[in-house]
Short mmCIF file of C-alpha atoms in Angstrom, two decimals:
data_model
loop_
_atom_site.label_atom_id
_atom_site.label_comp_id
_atom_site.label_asym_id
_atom_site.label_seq_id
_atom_site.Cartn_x
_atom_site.Cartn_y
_atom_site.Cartn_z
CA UNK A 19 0.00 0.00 0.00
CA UNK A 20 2.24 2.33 1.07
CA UNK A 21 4.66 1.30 -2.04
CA UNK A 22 1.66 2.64 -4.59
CA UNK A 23 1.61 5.99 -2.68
CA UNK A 24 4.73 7.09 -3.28
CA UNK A 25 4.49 5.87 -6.73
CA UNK A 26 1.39 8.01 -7.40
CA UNK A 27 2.99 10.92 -5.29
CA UNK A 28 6.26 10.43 -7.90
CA UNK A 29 4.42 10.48 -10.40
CA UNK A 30 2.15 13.60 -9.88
CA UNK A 31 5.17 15.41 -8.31
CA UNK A 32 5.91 17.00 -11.98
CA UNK A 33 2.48 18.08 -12.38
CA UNK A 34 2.69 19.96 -9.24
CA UNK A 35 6.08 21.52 -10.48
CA UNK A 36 4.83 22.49 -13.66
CA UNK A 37 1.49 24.28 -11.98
CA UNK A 38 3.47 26.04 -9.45
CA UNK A 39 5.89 27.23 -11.89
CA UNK A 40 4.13 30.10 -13.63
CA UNK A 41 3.68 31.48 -10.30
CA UNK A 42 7.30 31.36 -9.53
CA UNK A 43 7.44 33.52 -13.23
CA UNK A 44 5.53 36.03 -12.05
CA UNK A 45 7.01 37.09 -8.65
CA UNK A 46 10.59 37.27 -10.61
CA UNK A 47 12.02 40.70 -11.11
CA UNK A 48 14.19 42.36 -13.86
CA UNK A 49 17.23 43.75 -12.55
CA UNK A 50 17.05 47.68 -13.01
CA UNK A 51 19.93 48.46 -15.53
CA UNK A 52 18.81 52.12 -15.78
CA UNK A 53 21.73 53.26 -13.53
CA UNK A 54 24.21 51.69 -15.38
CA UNK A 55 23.32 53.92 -18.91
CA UNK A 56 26.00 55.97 -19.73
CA UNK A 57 23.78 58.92 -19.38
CA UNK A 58 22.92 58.57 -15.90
CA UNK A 59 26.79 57.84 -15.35
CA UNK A 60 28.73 61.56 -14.58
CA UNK A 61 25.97 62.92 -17.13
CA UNK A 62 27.35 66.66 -16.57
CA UNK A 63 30.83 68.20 -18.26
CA UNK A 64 33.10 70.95 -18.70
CA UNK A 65 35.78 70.95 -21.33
CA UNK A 66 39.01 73.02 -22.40
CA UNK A 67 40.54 73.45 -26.21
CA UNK A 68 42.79 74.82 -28.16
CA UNK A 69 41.39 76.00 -31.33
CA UNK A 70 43.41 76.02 -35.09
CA UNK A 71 41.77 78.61 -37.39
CA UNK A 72 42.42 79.18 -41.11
CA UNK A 73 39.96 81.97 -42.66
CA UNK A 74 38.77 81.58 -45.84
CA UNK A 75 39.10 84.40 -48.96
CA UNK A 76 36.50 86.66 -49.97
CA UNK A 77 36.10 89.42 -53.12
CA UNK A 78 32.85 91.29 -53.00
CA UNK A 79 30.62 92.72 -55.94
CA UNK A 80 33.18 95.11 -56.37
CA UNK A 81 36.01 92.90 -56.76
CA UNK A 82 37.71 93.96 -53.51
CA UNK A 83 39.51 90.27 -52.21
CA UNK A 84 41.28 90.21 -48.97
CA UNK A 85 43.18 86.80 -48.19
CA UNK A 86 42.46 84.83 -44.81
CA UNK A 87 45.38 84.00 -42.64
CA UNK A 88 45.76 80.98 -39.97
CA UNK A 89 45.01 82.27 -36.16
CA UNK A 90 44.98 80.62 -32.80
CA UNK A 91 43.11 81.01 -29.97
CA UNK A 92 40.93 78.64 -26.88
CA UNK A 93 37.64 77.66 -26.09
CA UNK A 94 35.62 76.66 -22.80
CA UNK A 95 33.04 74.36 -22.92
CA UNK A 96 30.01 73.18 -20.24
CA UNK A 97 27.29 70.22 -21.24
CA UNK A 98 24.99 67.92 -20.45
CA UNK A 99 24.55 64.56 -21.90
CA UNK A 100 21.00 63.59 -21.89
CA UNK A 101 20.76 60.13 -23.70
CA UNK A 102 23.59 58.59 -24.12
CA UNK A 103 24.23 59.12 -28.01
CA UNK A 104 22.87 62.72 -27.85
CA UNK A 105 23.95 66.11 -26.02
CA UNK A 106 23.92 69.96 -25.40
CA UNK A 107 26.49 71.72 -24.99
CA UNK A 108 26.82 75.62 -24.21
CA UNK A 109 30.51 76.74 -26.23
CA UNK A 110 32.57 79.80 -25.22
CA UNK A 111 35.25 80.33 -28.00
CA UNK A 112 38.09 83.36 -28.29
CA UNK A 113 37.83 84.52 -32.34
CA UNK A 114 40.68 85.98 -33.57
CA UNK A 115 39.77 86.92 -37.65
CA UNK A 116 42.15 87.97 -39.46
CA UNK A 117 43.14 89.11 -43.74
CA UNK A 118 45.53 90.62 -45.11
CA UNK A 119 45.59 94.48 -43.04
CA UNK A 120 41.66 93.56 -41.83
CA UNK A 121 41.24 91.59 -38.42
CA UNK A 122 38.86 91.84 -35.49
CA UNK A 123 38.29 89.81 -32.34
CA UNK A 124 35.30 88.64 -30.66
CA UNK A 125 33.82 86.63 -28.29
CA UNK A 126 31.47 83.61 -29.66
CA UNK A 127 29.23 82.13 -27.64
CA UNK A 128 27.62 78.35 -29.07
CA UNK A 129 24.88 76.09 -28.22
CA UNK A 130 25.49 72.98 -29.69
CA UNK A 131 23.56 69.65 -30.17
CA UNK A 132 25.98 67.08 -30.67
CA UNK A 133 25.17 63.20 -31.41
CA UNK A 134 28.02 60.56 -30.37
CA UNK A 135 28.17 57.10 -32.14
CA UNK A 136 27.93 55.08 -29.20
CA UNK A 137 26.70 51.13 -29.61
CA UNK A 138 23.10 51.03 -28.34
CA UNK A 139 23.45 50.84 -24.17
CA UNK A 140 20.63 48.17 -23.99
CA UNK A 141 23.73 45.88 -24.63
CA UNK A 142 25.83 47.49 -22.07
CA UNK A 143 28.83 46.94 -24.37
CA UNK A 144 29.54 50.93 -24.63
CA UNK A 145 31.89 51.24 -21.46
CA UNK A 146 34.51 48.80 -24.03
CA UNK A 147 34.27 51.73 -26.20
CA UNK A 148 36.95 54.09 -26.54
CA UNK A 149 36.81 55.81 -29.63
CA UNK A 150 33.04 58.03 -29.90
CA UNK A 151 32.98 59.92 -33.22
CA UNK A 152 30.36 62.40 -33.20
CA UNK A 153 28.78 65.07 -35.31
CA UNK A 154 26.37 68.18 -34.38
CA UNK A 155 25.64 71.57 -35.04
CA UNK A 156 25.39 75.05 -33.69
CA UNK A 157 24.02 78.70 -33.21
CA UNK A 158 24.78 81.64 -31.25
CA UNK A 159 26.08 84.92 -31.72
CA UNK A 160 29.91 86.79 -31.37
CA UNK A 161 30.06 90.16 -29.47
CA UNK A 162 33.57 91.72 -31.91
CA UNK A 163 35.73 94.75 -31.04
CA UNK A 164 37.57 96.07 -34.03
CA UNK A 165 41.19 95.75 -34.69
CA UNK A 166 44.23 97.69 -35.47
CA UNK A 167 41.33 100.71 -36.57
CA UNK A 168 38.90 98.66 -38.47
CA UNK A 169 35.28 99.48 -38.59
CA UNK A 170 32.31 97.10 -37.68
CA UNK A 171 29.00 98.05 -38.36
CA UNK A 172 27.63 95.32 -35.87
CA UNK A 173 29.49 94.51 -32.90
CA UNK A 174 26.87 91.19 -32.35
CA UNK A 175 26.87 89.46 -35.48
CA UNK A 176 24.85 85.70 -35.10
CA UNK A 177 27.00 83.08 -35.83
CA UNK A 178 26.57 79.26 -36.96
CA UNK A 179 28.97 76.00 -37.02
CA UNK A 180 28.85 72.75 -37.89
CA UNK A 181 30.89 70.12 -35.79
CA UNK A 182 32.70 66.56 -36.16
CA UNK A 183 35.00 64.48 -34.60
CA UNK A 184 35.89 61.87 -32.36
CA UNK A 185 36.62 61.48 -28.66
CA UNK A 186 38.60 59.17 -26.57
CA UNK A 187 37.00 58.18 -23.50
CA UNK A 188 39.24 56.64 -20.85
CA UNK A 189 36.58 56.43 -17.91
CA UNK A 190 33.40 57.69 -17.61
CA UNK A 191 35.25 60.49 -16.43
CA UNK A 192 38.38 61.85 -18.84
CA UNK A 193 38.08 62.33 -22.70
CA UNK A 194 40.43 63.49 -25.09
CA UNK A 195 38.48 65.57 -27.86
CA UNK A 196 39.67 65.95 -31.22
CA UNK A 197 37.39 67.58 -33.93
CA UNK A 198 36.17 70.02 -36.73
CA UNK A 199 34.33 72.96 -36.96
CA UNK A 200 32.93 74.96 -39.91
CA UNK A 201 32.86 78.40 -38.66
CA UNK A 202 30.04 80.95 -39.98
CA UNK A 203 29.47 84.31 -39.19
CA UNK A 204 26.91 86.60 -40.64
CA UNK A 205 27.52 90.18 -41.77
CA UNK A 206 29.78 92.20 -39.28
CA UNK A 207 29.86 95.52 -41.45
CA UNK A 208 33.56 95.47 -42.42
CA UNK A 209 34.64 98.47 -43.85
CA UNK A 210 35.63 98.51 -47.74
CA UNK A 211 34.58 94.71 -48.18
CA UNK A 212 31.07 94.85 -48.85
CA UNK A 213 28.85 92.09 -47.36
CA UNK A 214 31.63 89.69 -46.12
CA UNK A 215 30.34 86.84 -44.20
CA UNK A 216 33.51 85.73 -42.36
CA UNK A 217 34.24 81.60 -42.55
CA UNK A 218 36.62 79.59 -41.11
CA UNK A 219 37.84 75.78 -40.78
CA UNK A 220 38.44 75.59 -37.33
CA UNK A 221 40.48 72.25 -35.55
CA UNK A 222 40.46 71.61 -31.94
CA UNK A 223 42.16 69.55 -29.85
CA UNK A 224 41.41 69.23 -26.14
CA UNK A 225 40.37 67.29 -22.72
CA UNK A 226 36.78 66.81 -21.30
CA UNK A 227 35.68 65.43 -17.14
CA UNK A 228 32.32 64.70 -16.34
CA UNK A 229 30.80 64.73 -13.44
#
């Protein structure tokens, strides 16, 4: 008798297993990854560069041409990284503009939205990532002062860039940033170059930490 109970019992013990096991399903829990994005990881920055000009030549209608020269100068730079493959970033930069006898300084101020090439976090396989290229774009305006005695009709002039490159991320922390920027400003009022809308290719070089 008692030798066909535990049969049965061996028998139905599966059964039992099976039923309780959709139960057992439901009270699991997915681990919550959501701290470990990249975004939510130091998502705040401030940055340092050192910034490579070389102005582009312009004639006017009147067949005035001056010729752009190479200048130097630095940049500050403060963001926030709000997904991990996209950005804002608030630029200062130090222009130095310069042809032939004509040159004025100013100081540019950016707001950039910048998108980084990162592999898709749901993988988690970013933080093996060192090299980010990224590309973006830009707006603001530059508040010149005249040069050496030339004349500017507007001392704001807006300005516009657009921006690639590619950074080297050590840590979540420190980044090496090396990129491009096509540099556009609109109208200053030079004096004896009519309608010159000063351009330059612009490459930087410099460090980012996040915090």
């Amino acid at each position: 008798m008692k030798a066909k109970i535990l049969t049965s019992l061996l028998f139905l013990s599966p059964l039992v297993a099976n039923a309780a096991m959709p139960y057992r399903v439901e009270q699991l829990k997915m681990p919550d990854n959501h701290g470990e994005d990249f975004s939510d990881v130091n998502p705040f920055y401030i940055g340092g560069a050192y910034n490579f000009s070389m102005w582009q030549n312009y004639t006017d209608e009147h067949d005035v041409a001056v010729n752009g020269k190479n200048s130097s100068s630095f940049e500050f730079s403060a963001g926030y990284r709000i997904y991990d493959t996209f950005r804002i970033e608030a630029n200062y930069v130090r222009t130095d503009s310069r042809w032939n006898d004509l040159s004025f300084s100013g100081d540019t101020f950016f707001l950039n939205m910048i998108w980084d090439a990162r592999i898709d976090s749901i993988y988690r396989l970013f933080r093996s990532q060192m090299l980010i290229p990224y590309v973006g774009f830009g707006a603001g305006a530059s508040w010149n002062r005249a040069d050496d005695g030339t004349h500017l009709d507007n001392k704001i002039a807006p300005v516009a860039a657009a921006l690639a490159g590619v950074s080297v991320e050590f840590n979540s922390i420190f980044a090496l940033d090396f990129g491009y920027r096509y540099f556009y400003m609109f109208n200053p009022g030079t004096e004896n170059v009519s309608d010159m809308n000063p351009t330059a290719h612009q490459f930087r070089a410099g460090a980012r930490i996040s915090f």
